[in-house]
XYZ file of C-alpha atoms in Angstrom:
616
model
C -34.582 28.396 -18.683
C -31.278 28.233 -16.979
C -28.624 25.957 -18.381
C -28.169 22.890 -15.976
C -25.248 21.872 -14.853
C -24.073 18.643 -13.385
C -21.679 16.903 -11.402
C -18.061 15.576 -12.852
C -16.725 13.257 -10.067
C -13.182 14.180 -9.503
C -11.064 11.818 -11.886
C -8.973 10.407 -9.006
C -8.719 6.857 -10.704
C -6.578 6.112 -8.255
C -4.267 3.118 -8.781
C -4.514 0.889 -5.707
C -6.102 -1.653 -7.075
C -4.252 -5.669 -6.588
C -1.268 -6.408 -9.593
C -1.176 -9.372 -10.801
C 2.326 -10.820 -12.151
C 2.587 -12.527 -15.415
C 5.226 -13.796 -16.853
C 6.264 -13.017 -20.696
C 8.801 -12.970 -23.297
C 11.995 -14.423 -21.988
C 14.974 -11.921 -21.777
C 17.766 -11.049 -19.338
C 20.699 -12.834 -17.307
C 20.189 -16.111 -14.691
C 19.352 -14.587 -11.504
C 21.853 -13.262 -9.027
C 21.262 -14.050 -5.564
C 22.096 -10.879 -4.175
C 19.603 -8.939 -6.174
C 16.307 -8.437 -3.878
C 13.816 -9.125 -6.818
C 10.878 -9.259 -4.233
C 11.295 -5.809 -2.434
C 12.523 -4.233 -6.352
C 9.048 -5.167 -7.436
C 7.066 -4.089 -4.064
C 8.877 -0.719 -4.680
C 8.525 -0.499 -7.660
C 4.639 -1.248 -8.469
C 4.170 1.321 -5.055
C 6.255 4.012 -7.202
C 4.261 3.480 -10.362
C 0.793 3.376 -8.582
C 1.712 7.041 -7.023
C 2.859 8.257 -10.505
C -0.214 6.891 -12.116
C -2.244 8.224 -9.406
C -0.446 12.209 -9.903
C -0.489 12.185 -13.663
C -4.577 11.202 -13.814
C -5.123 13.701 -11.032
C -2.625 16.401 -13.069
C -2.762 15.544 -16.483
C -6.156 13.780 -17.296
C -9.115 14.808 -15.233
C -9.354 17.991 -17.181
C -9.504 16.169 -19.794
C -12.444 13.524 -18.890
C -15.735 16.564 -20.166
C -15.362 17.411 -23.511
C -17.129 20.956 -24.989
C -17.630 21.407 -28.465
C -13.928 23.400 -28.372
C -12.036 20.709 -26.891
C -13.348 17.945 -28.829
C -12.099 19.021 -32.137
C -9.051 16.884 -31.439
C -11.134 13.843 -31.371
C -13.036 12.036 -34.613
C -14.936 9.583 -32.287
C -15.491 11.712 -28.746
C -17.758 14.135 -30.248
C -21.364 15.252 -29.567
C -22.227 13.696 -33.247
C -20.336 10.443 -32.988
C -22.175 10.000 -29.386
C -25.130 10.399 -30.251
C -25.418 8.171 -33.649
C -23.722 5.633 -31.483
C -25.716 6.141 -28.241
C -26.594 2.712 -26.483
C -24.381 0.728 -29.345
C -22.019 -2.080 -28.013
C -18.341 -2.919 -29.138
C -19.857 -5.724 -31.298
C -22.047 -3.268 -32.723
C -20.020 0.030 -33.834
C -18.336 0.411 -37.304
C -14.882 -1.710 -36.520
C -13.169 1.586 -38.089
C -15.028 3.853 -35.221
C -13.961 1.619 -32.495
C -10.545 2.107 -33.597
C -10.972 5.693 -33.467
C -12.643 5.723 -30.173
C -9.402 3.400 -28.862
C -7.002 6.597 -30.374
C -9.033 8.964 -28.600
C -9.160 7.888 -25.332
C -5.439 7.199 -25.316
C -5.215 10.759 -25.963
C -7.315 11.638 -23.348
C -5.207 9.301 -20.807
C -2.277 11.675 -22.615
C -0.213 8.433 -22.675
C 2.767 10.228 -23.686
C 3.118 12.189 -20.623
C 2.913 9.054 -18.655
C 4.839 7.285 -20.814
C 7.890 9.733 -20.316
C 6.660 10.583 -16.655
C 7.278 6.148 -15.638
C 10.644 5.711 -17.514
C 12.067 8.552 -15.115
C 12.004 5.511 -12.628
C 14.802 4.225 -15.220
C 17.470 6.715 -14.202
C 17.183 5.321 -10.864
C 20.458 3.268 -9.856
C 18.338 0.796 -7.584
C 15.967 -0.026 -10.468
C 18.095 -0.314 -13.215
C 18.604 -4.186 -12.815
C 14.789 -4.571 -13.363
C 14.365 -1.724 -15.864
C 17.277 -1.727 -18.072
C 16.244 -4.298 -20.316
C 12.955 -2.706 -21.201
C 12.488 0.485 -23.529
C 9.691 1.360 -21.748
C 7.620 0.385 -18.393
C 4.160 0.718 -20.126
C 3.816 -1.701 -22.380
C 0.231 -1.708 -23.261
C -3.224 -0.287 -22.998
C -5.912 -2.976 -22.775
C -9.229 -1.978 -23.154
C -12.351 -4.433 -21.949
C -14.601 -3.591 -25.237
C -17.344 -5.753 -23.381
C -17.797 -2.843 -21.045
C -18.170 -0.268 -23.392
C -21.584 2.091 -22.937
C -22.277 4.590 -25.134
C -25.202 6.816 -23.456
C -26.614 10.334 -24.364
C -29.501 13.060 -23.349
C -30.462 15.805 -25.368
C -33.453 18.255 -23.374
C -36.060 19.291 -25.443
C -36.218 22.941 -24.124
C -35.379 25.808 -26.263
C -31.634 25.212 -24.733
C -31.061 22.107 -25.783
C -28.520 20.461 -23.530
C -26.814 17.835 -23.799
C -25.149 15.143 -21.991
C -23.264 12.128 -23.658
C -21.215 9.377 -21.393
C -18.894 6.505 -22.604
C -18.020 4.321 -20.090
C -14.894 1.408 -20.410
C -12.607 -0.890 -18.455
C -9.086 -0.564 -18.844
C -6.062 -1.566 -17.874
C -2.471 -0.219 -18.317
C 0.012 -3.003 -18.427
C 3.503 -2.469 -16.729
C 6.960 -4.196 -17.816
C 9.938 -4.826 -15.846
C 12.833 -7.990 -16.073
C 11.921 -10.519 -13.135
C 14.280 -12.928 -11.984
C 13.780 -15.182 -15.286
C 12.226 -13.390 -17.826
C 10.616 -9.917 -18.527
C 7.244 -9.900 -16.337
C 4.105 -7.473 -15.928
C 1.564 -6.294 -13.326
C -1.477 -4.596 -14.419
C -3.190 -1.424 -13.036
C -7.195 -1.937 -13.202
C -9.383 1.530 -13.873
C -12.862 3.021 -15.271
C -12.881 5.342 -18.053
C -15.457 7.612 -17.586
C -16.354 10.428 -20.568
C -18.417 13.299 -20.422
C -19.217 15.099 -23.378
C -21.432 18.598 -23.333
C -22.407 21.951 -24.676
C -22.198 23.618 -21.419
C -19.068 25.699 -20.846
C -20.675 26.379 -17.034
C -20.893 22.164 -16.334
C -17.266 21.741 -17.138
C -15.880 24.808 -14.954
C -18.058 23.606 -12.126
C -15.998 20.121 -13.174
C -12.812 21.126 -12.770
C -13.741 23.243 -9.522
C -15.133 19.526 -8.056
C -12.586 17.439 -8.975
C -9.917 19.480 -8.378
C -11.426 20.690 -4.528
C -13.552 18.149 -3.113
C -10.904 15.832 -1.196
C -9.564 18.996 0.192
C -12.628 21.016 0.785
C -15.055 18.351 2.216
C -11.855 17.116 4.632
C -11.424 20.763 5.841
C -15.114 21.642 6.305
C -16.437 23.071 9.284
C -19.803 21.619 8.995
C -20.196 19.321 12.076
C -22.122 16.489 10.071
C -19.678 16.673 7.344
C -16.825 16.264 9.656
C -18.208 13.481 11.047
C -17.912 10.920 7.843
C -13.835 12.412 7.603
C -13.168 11.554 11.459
C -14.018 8.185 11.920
C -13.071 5.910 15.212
C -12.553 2.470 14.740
C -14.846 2.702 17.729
C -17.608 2.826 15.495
C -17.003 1.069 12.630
C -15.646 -2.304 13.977
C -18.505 -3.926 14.341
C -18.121 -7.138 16.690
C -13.661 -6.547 15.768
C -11.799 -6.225 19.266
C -10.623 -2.729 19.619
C -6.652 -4.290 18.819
C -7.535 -5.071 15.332
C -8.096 -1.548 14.719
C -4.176 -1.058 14.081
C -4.726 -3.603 11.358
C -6.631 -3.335 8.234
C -9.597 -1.783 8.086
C -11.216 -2.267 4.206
C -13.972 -4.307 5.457
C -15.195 -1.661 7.923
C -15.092 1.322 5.494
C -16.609 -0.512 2.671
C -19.268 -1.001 5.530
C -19.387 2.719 6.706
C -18.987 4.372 2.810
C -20.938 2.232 0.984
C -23.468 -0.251 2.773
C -24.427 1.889 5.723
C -24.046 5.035 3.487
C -27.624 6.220 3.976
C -28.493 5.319 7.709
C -25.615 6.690 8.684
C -25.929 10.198 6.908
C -22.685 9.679 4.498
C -25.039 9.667 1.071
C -26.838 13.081 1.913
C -23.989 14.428 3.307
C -21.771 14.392 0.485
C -24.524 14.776 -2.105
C -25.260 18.225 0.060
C -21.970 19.325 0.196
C -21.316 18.651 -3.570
C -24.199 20.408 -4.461
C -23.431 23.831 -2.025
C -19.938 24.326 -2.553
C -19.848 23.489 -6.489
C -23.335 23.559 -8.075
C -25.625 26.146 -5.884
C -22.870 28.733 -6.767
C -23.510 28.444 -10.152
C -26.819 29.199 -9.216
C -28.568 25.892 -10.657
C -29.886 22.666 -8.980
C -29.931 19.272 -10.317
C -31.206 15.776 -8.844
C -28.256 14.231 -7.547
C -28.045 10.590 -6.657
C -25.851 7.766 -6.060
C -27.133 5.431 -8.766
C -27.258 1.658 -7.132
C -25.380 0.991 -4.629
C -21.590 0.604 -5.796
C -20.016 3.345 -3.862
C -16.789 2.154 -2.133
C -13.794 1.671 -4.554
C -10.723 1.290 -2.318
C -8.755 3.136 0.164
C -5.575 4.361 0.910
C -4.783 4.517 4.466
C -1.558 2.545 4.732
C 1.383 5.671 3.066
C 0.132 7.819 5.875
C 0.135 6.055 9.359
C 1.287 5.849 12.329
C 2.477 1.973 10.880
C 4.438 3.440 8.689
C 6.311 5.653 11.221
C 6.729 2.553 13.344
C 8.262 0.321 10.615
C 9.830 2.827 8.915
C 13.481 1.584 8.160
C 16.431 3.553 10.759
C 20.136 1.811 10.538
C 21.560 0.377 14.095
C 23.446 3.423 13.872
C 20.366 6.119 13.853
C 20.369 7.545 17.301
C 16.493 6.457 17.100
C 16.436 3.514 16.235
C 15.140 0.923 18.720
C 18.218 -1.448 19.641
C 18.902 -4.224 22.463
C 21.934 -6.479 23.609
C 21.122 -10.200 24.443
C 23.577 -9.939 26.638
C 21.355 -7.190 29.040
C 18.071 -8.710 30.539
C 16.197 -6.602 28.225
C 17.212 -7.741 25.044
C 17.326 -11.689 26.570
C 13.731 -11.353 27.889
C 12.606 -9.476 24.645
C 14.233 -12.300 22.147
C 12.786 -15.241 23.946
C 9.245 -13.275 23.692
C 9.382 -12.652 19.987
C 11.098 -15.716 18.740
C 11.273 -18.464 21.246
C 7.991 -18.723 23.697
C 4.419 -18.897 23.314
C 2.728 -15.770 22.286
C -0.572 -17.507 24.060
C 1.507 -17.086 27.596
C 0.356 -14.227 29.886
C 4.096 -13.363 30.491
C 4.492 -13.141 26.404
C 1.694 -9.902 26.841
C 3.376 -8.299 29.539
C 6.850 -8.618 28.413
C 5.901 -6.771 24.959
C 4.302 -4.110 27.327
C 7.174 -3.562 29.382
C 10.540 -3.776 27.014
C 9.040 -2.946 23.762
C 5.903 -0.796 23.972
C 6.843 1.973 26.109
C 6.371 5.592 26.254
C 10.097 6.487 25.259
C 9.374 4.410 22.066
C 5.701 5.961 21.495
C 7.183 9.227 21.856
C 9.689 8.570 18.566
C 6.942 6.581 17.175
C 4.570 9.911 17.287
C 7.608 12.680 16.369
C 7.916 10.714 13.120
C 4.157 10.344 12.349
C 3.062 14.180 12.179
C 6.445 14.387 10.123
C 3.792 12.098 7.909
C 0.781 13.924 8.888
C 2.682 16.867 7.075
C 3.159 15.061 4.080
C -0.464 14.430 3.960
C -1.528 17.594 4.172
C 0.878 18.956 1.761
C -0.603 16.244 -0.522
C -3.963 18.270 -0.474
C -2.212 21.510 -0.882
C -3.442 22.115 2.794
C -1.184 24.883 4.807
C 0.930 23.470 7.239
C -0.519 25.955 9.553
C -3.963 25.426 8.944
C -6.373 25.187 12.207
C -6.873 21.532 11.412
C -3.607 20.632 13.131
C -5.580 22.238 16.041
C -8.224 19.810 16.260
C -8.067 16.961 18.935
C -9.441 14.494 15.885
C -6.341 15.336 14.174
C -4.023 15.315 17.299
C -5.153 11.410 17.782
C -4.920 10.295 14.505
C -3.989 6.695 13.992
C -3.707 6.912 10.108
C -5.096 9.906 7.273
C -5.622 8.669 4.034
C -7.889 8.608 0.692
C -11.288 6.636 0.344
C -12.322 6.323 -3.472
C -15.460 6.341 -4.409
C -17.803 6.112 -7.291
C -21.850 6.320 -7.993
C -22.718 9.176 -8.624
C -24.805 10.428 -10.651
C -27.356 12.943 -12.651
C -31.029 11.743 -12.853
C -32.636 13.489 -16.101
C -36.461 13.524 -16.871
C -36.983 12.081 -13.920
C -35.414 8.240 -14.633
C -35.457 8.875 -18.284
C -31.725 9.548 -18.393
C -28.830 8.399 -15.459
C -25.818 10.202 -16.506
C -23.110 8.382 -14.883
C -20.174 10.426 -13.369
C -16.783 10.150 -12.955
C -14.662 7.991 -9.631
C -13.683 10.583 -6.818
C -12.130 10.328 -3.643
C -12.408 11.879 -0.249
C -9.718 13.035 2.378
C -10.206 10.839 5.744
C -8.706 10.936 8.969
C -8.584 7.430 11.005
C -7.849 6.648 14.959
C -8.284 3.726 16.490
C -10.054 5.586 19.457
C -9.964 9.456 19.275
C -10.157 9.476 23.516
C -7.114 7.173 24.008
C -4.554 7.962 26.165
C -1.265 6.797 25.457
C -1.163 4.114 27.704
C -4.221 2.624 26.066
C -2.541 3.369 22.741
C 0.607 1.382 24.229
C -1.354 -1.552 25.610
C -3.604 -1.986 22.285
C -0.879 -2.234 20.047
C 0.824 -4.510 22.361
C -2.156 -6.759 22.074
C -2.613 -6.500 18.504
C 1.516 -7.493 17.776
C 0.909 -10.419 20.348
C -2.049 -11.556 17.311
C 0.651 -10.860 14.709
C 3.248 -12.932 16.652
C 0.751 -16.023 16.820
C 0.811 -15.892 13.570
C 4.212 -15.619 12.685
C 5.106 -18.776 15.328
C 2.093 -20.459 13.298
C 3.443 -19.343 9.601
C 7.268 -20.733 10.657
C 6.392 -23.429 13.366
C 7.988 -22.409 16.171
C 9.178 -25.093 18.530
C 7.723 -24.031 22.347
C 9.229 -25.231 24.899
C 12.795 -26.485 23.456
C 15.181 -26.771 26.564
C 18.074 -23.830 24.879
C 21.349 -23.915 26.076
C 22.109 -21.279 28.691
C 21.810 -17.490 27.528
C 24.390 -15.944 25.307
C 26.873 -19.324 25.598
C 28.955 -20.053 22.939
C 26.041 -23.335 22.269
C 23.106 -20.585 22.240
C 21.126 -20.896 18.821
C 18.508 -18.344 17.873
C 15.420 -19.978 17.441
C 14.284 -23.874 17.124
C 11.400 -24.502 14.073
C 9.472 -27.739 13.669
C 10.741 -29.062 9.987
C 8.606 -28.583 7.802
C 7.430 -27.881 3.973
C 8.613 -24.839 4.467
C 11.946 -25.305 6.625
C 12.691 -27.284 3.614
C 12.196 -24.260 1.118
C 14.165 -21.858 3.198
C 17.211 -24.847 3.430
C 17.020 -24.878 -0.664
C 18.308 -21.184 -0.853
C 21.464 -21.670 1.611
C 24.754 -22.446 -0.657
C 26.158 -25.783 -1.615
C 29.633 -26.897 -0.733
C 30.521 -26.385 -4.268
C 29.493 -22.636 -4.341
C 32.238 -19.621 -4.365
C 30.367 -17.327 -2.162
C 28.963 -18.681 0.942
C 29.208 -15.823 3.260
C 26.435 -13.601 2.673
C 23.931 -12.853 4.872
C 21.483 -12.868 1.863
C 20.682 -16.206 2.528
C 19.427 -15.928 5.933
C 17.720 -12.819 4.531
C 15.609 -14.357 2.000
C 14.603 -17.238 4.011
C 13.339 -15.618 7.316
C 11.884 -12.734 4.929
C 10.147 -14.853 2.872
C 11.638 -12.584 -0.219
C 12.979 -13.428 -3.737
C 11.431 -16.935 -4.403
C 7.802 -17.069 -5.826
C 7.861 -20.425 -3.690
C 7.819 -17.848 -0.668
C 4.795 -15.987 -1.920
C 2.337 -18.178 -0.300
C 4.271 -18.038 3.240
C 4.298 -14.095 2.825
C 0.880 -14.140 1.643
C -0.572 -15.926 4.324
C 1.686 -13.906 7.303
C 0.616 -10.489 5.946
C -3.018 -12.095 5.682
C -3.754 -13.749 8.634
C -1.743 -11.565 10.877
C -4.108 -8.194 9.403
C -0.870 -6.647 8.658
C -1.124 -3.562 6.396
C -0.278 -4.432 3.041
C 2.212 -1.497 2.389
C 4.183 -2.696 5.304
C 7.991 -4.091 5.135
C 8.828 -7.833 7.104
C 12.523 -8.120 7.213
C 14.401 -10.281 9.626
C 17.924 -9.329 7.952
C 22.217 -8.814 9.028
C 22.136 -5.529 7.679
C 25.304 -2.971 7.477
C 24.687 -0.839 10.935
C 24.875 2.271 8.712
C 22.839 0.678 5.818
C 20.097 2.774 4.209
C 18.334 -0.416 2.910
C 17.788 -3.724 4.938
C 18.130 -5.416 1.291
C 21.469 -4.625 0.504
C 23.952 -7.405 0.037
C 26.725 -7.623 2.876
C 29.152 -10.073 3.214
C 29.525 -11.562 6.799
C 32.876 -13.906 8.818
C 30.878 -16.731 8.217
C 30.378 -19.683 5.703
C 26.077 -20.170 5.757
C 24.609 -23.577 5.132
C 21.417 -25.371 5.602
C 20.522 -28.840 5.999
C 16.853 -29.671 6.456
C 17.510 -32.706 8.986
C 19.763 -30.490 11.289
C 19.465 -26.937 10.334
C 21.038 -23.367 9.837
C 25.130 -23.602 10.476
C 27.557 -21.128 10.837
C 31.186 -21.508 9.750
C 33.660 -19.251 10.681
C 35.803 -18.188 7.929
C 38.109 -15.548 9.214
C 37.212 -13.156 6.687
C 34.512 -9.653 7.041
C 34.872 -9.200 10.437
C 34.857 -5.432 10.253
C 31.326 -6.601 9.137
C 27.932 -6.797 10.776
C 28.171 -10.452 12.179
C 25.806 -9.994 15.122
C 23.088 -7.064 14.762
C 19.687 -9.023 13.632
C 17.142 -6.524 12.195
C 13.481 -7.887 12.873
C 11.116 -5.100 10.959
C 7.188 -7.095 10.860
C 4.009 -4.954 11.172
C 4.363 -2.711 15.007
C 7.912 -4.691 15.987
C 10.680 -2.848 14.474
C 13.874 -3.411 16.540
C 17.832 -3.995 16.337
C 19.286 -7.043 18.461
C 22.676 -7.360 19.384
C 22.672 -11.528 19.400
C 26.791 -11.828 20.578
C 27.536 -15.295 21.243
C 24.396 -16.463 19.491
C 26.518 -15.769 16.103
C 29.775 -15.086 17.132
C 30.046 -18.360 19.003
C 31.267 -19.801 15.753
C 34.512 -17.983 16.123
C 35.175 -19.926 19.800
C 33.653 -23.414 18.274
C 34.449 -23.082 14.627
C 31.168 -24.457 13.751
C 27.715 -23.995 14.840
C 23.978 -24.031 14.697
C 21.911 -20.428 14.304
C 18.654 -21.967 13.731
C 17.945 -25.802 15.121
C 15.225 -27.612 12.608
C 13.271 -30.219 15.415
């Protein structure tokens, strides 16, 4: 009887899941205002994640089916161990063989490698204020010992195969210095084991997890292309076509894992798998997707065309989107974002005509298949594959990774569910795959006018204040109702008593919502609400017009102060005015534009003294 061989999901345990902060052992200096602690972190747990992700896809898959060779550098992962333990829980294993079992699986997560491969984010000047102070930035590996299955399978034919799974919750604990005190975030994942005694199940293993994102995204197969094209056309559900430019988790939990059989995903993939990576081996097993958890998380942010729109470009990049308040278009496009109603008609239109045009589209698009590119070399797909030649892949809105888990061997029919490693697929997203630009154009201009709602809710915007006349030394930027929050944001300004009052760090951190954990629930509830993608940067900053970073410190000609009663004042101080002093940066979900505000700010130098943001 032929040997049977089964399916070893692709260990893609990828490392998108939510980090939680918690604080720790105290350690470090006070806090220094100028240090961007918020956007540190964001980069850094986005930097970590992609490591993570790179050394489990390069380091440990290989590593996750064990043959009788391989396993003779483990004293608990072995066919005998297994199988005296089979069906055992934590509680109930030898406490000397769980400790053995926790040494070899940190050798299979080759923690050494990842170890040395994180601290490379060390050498890194921008990190060094939040890394310096730890030896290492893994700290621990936590293992959930009340998720701990031991399982096995030995056939009763003259070739006696065998199967053995142990299955564990981790998680791999991160350190870095926080404002106060030396904090963590935490990675969640599966460990997943297979241990055999067929040579043939663990080379059709590493073919699988090592091909099936690439292979099932490029296949030809018209039913399999399907389930790696998919329109937010059909997946929304009763979602206006807008929302599509937002996040879309809901909807592909929907498509991947609750709809999976109706709508052909299941057999598809399950047909594929078997075709391209059993059937060539010549054997067939009963594949299934045991239950029906099959939708981890998904990864469709890093390659977007969001992320071409707010990608970060000085004042000075010749593509970079700028106005002057002084033109009509800049005045018109400043009272739209940050003065009137979003709910007005005229607040629709205006976004259509000074913000989402073609000239901007066309930028918007050049720097997307720049990302498209990236994608593809992250599947080791040829830049000049016949892909690029498809109209799916001409629309696309976003391409990305869907992870996945469920399947699964059936043995003696029920008898035996052999559980099988997470995996992900290769996906290509658009909003609407027959959109013409101008459609593209007008539904992104509707789904910013949502996002703007929200951001007037989130800060209280004051409709209707009578301003002073446009660009007059009296003009003030924007008037907010006072509230909880106008009273946070007036807590960060300086004091009269404080030595540096002039950067523009201040006004940074307040309208950004950044570097206060009293901010999180504003920034929280703007990214929520508005269906922002999480990945995405909000800055409303007086950044350098060469700067490479909107969260660099600069140093501006005025004195900043706050007073909750009155609010934001400007003092002229003579000093930095080789400096930025008037270019506002406002970077939040599709907006992502440079305004020259001249007299708004620079009034101060005509009246000495005046207001930039009016509290009502």
């Amino acid at each position: 009887m032929k040997k049977l061989l089964s399916l070893i999901g692709a260990i893609s345990l990828i490392a998108t899941s939510s980090t939680t902060v918690i604080a720790c052992e105290s350690g470090g200096k006070d806090r220094e205002k100028e240090i961007d602690y918020e956007t540190l972190v964001k980069k850094l747990k986005m930097e970590v994640n992609e490591i993570f992700t790179k050394h489990l896809d390069e380091n440990v898959y290989k590593n996750l089916i064990g043959i009788p060779d391989t396993e003779t550098a483990y004293s608990f992962l072995t066919q005998t161990k297994i199988m005296e333990n089979s069906n055992k829980s934590a509680e109930e294993l030898d406490p000397y063989d769980l400790e053995l079992l926790e040494q070899d699986i940190k050798k299979v997560l080759e923690l050494d490698q990842l170890i040395s491969d994180l601290n490379q984010l060390k050498i890194i000047d921008d990190y060094k204020v939040i890394l310096n102070d730890v030896d290492n930035l893994l700290k621990n590996v936590l293992f959930d010992w009340s998720s701990l299955k031991i399982l096995s399978y030995e056939s009763n034919d003259e070739d006696k195969l065998y199967l053995g799974n142990v299955l564990v919750n981790y998680k791999v604990e991160i350190q870095f210095k926080g404002e106060e005190k030396i904090e963590t975030f935490i990675i969640d994942e599966d460990f997943k084991y297979t241990s055999t005694n067929s040579n043939s199940l663990k080379k059709a293993n590493d073919d699988f997890s090592k091909n099936i994102a690439k292979d099932y995204f490029l296949s030809n197969n018209e039913t399999d292309r399907r389930h790696t094209n998919l329109s937010w056309d059909n997946i929304k559900g009763n979602k206006k076509s807008s929302d599509g430019f937002g996040r879309i988790d809901e909807q592909l939990k929907k498509y991947y894992q609750t709809d999976s059989e109706t709508n052909g995903f299941k057999k598809s993939i399950i047909d594929f798998t078997k075709v391209n990576y059993f059937d060539k081996q010549n054997n067939k097993l009963p594949l299934l997707f045991e239950g029906e958890i099959m939708y981890k998380t998904s990864e469709m942010n890093k390659y977007s065309m969001s992320s071409a729109v707010n990608k970060w470009k000085s004042f000075n990049d010749s593509e970079s989107i700028k106005y002057d308040y002084k033109e009509d278009d800049g005045r018109i496009l400043l009272d739209t974002v940050f003065r009137e109603d979003p709910e007005k008609i005229t607040s629709k239109n205006n976004l259509s005509s000074y913000y989402f045009k073609n000239s901007n589209l066309k930028i918007w698009k050049k720097d997307y298949e720049n990302i498209k590119d990236d994608f593809l070399r992250s599947l080791n797909i040829d830049l000049n594959n016949k892909i690029k030649e498809k109209d799916e892949y001409k629309k696309s809105t976003a391409l990305g990774y869907v992870n996945l888990t469920g399947l699964s061997i059936n043995l003696g029919k029920g008898a035996y569910i052999h559980q099988l490693p997470d995996f992900k697929i290769a996906v290509n997203y658009s909003v609407d795959f027959n959109q013409s630009d101008a459609k593209i154009l007008d539904e992104m201009s509707h789904f910013t006018l949502d996002t703007l709602k929200v951001w007037h809710e989130v800060f209280k915007v004051y409709h209707g204040y009578p301003y002073p006349k446009h660009n007059s030394d009296e003009d003030f930027l924007i008037a907010l109702k006072k509230s909880e929050l106008t009273k946070e944001m007036t807590e960060i300004f300086p004091t009269e008593g404080d030595e540096n009052k002039s950067s523009q760090v201040f006004f940074r951190d307040a309208f950004s919502l950044s570097n206060t954990k009293i901010f999180n629930k504003y920034h929280d509830e703007l990214f929520e609400k508005a269906n922002i993608l999480e990945n995405s940067w909000y800055y409303m900053v007086f950044a350098s017009l060469d700067s490479l970073s909107p969260s660099e410190r600069k140093n501006t000609a005025f004195d900043w102060s706050a007073n909750n009663k009155i609010g934001i004042n400007l003092k002229w101080n003579n000093n930095n005015q080789t400096m930025n002093n008037q270019v506002m940066t406002f970077r939040f979900g599709y907006l992502n534009f440079h305004i020259d505000l001249n007299k708004i700010t620079m009034g101060a130098k005509e009246l000495g003294n005046k207001e930039l943001v009016k509290f009502i």
